[in-house]
Short mmCIF file of C-alpha atoms in Angstrom, two decimals:
data_model
loop_
_atom_site.label_atom_id
_atom_site.label_comp_id
_atom_site.label_asym_id
_atom_site.label_seq_id
_atom_site.Cartn_x
_atom_site.Cartn_y
_atom_site.Cartn_z
CA UNK W 497 -6.89 4.17 9.59
CA UNK W 498 -3.16 3.60 8.76
CA UNK W 499 -2.59 1.17 6.21
CA UNK W 500 1.05 0.53 5.71
CA UNK W 501 2.73 -0.56 2.10
CA UNK W 502 5.25 -3.08 2.57
CA UNK W 503 7.44 -5.49 0.83
CA UNK W 504 10.90 -6.48 1.67
CA UNK W 505 11.27 -6.93 -2.17
CA UNK W 506 11.96 -3.92 -4.55
CA UNK W 507 9.91 -3.80 -7.55
CA UNK W 508 6.35 -4.59 -6.36
CA UNK W 509 5.00 -1.66 -6.78
CA UNK W 510 4.59 -0.36 -3.26
CA UNK W 511 4.89 3.62 -3.93
CA UNK W 512 2.43 3.39 -6.81
CA UNK W 513 -0.22 1.51 -4.81
CA UNK W 514 0.11 3.72 -1.95
CA UNK W 515 -0.05 7.00 -3.95
CA UNK W 516 -3.39 5.49 -5.88
CA UNK W 517 -4.69 4.04 -2.41
CA UNK W 518 -4.73 7.85 -0.63
CA UNK W 519 -6.20 9.12 -3.63
CA UNK W 520 -8.97 7.17 -3.77
CA UNK W 521 -9.55 7.39 -0.12
CA UNK W 522 -9.42 11.43 -0.56
CA UNK W 523 -11.98 11.62 -3.19
CA UNK W 524 -14.37 10.00 -0.72
CA UNK W 525 -13.90 13.53 1.37
CA UNK W 526 -11.51 11.84 3.47
CA UNK W 527 -8.61 13.71 5.04
CA UNK W 528 -5.61 11.57 3.95
CA UNK W 529 -1.82 12.14 4.37
CA UNK W 530 0.63 9.87 2.64
CA UNK W 531 3.64 8.98 4.50
CA UNK W 532 7.17 8.82 2.73
CA UNK W 533 8.91 6.64 4.62
CA UNK W 534 11.11 5.33 2.07
CA UNK W 535 14.70 7.28 1.94
CA UNK W 536 14.50 7.05 -1.78
CA UNK W 537 11.70 9.71 -1.69
CA UNK W 538 9.75 8.64 -4.77
CA UNK W 539 6.36 9.48 -3.24
CA UNK W 540 7.45 12.88 -2.37
CA UNK W 541 8.94 13.24 -5.95
CA UNK W 542 5.69 12.43 -7.54
CA UNK W 543 3.64 15.22 -5.38
CA UNK W 544 6.74 17.62 -6.39
CA UNK W 545 6.33 16.83 -10.10
CA UNK W 546 2.87 18.04 -10.01
CA UNK W 547 1.23 21.29 -11.61
CA UNK W 548 -1.69 21.55 -9.27
CA UNK W 549 -2.43 20.55 -5.38
CA UNK W 550 -1.89 16.76 -4.57
CA UNK W 551 -5.71 15.60 -3.63
CA UNK W 552 -4.19 14.53 -0.45
CA UNK W 553 -1.05 15.74 1.72
CA UNK W 554 2.02 13.96 1.31
CA UNK W 555 5.03 14.01 3.82
CA UNK W 556 8.34 12.74 3.78
CA UNK W 557 9.10 11.09 7.15
CA UNK W 558 12.15 8.45 7.07
CA UNK W 559 12.51 7.89 10.79
CA UNK W 560 13.07 4.83 12.71
CA UNK W 561 10.50 6.20 15.37
CA UNK W 562 8.07 6.95 12.72
CA UNK W 563 5.08 4.80 15.25
CA UNK W 564 5.81 7.07 18.01
CA UNK W 565 5.87 10.46 16.07
CA UNK W 566 2.58 9.85 13.96
CA UNK W 567 0.19 9.73 16.44
CA UNK W 568 0.79 13.56 16.87
CA UNK W 569 0.93 14.41 13.31
CA UNK W 570 -2.39 12.80 12.91
CA UNK W 571 -4.41 14.59 14.62
CA UNK W 572 -5.60 16.42 11.63
CA UNK W 573 -6.44 13.75 9.50
CA UNK W 574 -8.74 10.63 9.14
CA UNK W 575 -6.53 8.12 7.46
CA UNK W 576 -2.79 7.60 6.48
CA UNK W 577 -1.14 5.52 4.11
CA UNK W 578 2.74 4.62 4.72
CA UNK W 579 5.04 3.98 1.79
CA UNK W 580 8.38 1.95 3.03
CA UNK W 581 11.51 1.27 2.09
CA UNK W 582 12.15 -2.24 0.09
CA UNK W 583 14.84 -3.99 2.50
CA UNK W 584 14.37 -4.98 6.34
CA UNK W 585 15.25 -2.20 8.26
CA UNK W 586 14.47 -0.25 11.91
CA UNK W 587 12.47 2.16 9.31
CA UNK W 588 10.26 -0.67 7.68
CA UNK W 589 9.96 -2.41 11.40
CA UNK W 590 9.10 1.31 12.70
CA UNK W 591 6.27 1.78 9.65
CA UNK W 592 4.59 -1.72 10.14
CA UNK W 593 4.20 -1.11 13.90
CA UNK W 594 2.52 2.39 13.34
CA UNK W 595 0.02 0.26 11.16
CA UNK W 596 -3.49 -0.98 11.43
CA UNK W 597 -3.28 -2.76 8.45
CA UNK W 598 -0.38 -3.89 6.42
CA UNK W 599 -1.19 -4.48 3.12
CA UNK W 600 2.10 -6.48 1.24
CA UNK W 601 1.88 -6.42 -2.94
CA UNK W 602 2.77 -9.49 -4.86
CA UNK W 603 3.64 -9.73 -8.50
CA UNK W 604 2.39 -12.67 -9.92
CA UNK W 605 5.64 -14.36 -10.14
CA UNK W 606 7.45 -17.47 -8.47
CA UNK W 607 10.38 -14.92 -7.49
CA UNK W 608 8.17 -12.65 -5.63
CA UNK W 609 6.38 -15.73 -4.09
CA UNK W 610 9.79 -17.04 -2.56
CA UNK W 611 10.77 -13.20 -1.43
CA UNK W 612 7.72 -12.82 0.58
CA UNK W 613 8.11 -15.11 3.38
CA UNK W 614 10.64 -12.56 4.67
CA UNK W 615 7.95 -9.54 4.52
CA UNK W 616 5.58 -12.17 6.58
CA UNK W 617 8.23 -13.01 9.53
CA UNK W 618 8.75 -8.90 9.64
CA UNK W 619 4.89 -8.50 10.25
CA UNK W 620 4.44 -11.31 12.47
CA UNK W 621 7.61 -9.64 14.35
CA UNK W 622 5.83 -6.63 14.80
CA UNK W 623 2.30 -8.69 15.76
CA UNK W 624 4.33 -9.97 18.72
CA UNK W 625 4.30 -6.44 20.29
CA UNK W 626 0.96 -5.40 19.04
CA UNK W 627 -0.95 -8.24 18.05
CA UNK W 628 -4.07 -5.99 16.65
CA UNK W 629 -2.16 -5.29 13.59
CA UNK W 630 -3.96 -7.01 10.51
CA UNK W 631 -2.05 -8.13 7.30
CA UNK W 632 -3.17 -9.04 3.85
CA UNK W 633 -1.67 -9.61 0.25
CA UNK W 634 -2.46 -7.28 -2.57
CA UNK W 635 -1.86 -9.22 -6.31
CA UNK W 636 -0.03 -6.29 -8.07
CA UNK W 637 0.94 -6.17 -11.95
CA UNK W 638 -1.44 -9.12 -12.94
CA UNK W 639 -1.49 -10.17 -16.40
CA UNK W 640 -4.83 -11.36 -17.50
CA UNK W 641 -5.41 -14.52 -18.56
CA UNK W 642 -1.85 -16.52 -17.21
CA UNK W 643 -1.85 -19.34 -15.39
CA UNK W 644 1.28 -17.99 -13.24
CA UNK W 645 -1.57 -15.18 -12.19
CA UNK W 646 -4.21 -18.06 -10.90
CA UNK W 647 -1.56 -19.78 -9.42
CA UNK W 648 -0.44 -17.02 -7.05
CA UNK W 649 -2.81 -16.92 -5.09
CA UNK W 650 -3.14 -20.78 -4.54
CA UNK W 651 0.90 -20.09 -3.64
CA UNK W 652 0.30 -17.53 -1.20
CA UNK W 653 -2.25 -19.91 0.67
CA UNK W 654 0.56 -21.39 3.08
CA UNK W 655 0.86 -18.00 4.32
CA UNK W 656 -1.20 -16.69 7.76
CA UNK W 657 -2.69 -13.49 5.66
CA UNK W 658 -5.68 -13.32 3.34
CA UNK W 659 -5.21 -12.49 -0.42
CA UNK W 660 -7.32 -9.35 -1.09
CA UNK W 661 -10.58 -9.77 -3.76
CA UNK W 662 -9.28 -7.24 -5.69
CA UNK W 663 -6.20 -7.52 -8.21
CA UNK W 664 -4.42 -5.09 -9.73
CA UNK W 665 -3.61 -5.48 -13.28
CA UNK W 666 -0.45 -4.58 -15.20
CA UNK W 667 -1.65 -1.48 -17.27
CA UNK W 668 -0.08 1.60 -19.17
CA UNK W 669 -2.39 3.97 -17.35
CA UNK W 670 -0.26 3.07 -14.02
CA UNK W 671 3.01 3.91 -15.73
CA UNK W 672 1.51 7.24 -17.01
CA UNK W 673 0.79 7.85 -13.25
CA UNK W 674 4.32 8.38 -12.37
CA UNK W 675 4.48 11.86 -13.98
CA UNK W 676 2.87 13.63 -10.80
CA UNK W 677 -0.91 12.23 -11.08
CA UNK W 678 -2.86 9.27 -10.68
CA UNK W 679 -5.33 7.10 -13.15
CA UNK W 680 -8.15 8.67 -11.10
CA UNK W 681 -7.37 11.84 -12.91
CA UNK W 682 -5.52 10.84 -16.29
CA UNK W 683 -8.21 8.32 -16.85
CA UNK W 684 -11.06 8.28 -14.42
CA UNK W 685 -13.46 6.15 -16.35
CA UNK W 686 -10.98 3.37 -16.96
CA UNK W 687 -10.49 -0.02 -15.78
CA UNK W 688 -7.38 0.73 -13.61
CA UNK W 689 -9.39 3.14 -12.02
CA UNK W 690 -12.24 0.98 -10.89
CA UNK W 691 -9.88 -1.67 -9.77
CA UNK W 692 -8.21 0.89 -7.41
CA UNK W 693 -11.31 2.21 -6.08
CA UNK W 694 -12.50 -1.65 -5.20
CA UNK W 695 -9.37 -2.03 -3.40
CA UNK W 696 -9.79 0.47 -1.43
CA UNK W 697 -13.20 -0.79 -0.63
CA UNK W 698 -11.31 -4.28 0.34
CA UNK W 699 -9.20 -2.26 2.62
CA UNK W 700 -11.96 -0.59 4.35
CA UNK W 701 -13.85 -3.96 4.56
CA UNK W 702 -10.82 -5.96 6.16
CA UNK W 703 -10.88 -3.02 9.06
CA UNK W 704 -14.64 -3.25 9.37
CA UNK W 705 -15.10 0.26 7.87
CA UNK W 706 -17.68 1.64 5.99
CA UNK W 707 -17.18 2.26 2.63
CA UNK W 708 -18.26 4.59 0.35
#
């Protein structure tokens, strides 16, 4: 499985979700690689900040030819997660073309909903060349019991992709995880960790794969 996190709007939480989904899948004893395709290198910096080995491999690979270069690299891995840059570029297009599933994180704000159309267009462009690419929205940084948190799902109904059942809430644990660890390591019994594990199962279900 190749899972690409894509959003052309900055600040949607792609890197945090990429790292956490990679870890959740790795916890099921799967061989996982995370490709840091963002020239800013946030995922690579996260791995470098760790005092212990990462539970999954992190490789910086910000190349416009990613969709052609990945097959050889992935021979030793079962699953791949790709973190992408927040702008339209040949690199973003290549990362989407490489995917089996593209997850588009959307924060519950009008600005995010307005901006998502550009990402949808890029995914649909890739589907013209590779029709089997699937796509879905993930509500990220949801604030519980707010009107906009409920309304964002309705607003995304205007687009052709489903919204994943599990939403990721705005939690302090995710901010604390930016120092080189995930919530599964620093708060394994927390609601944050439970949400990530549930999201990983949603992803596998969408791809018709068995969860653990």
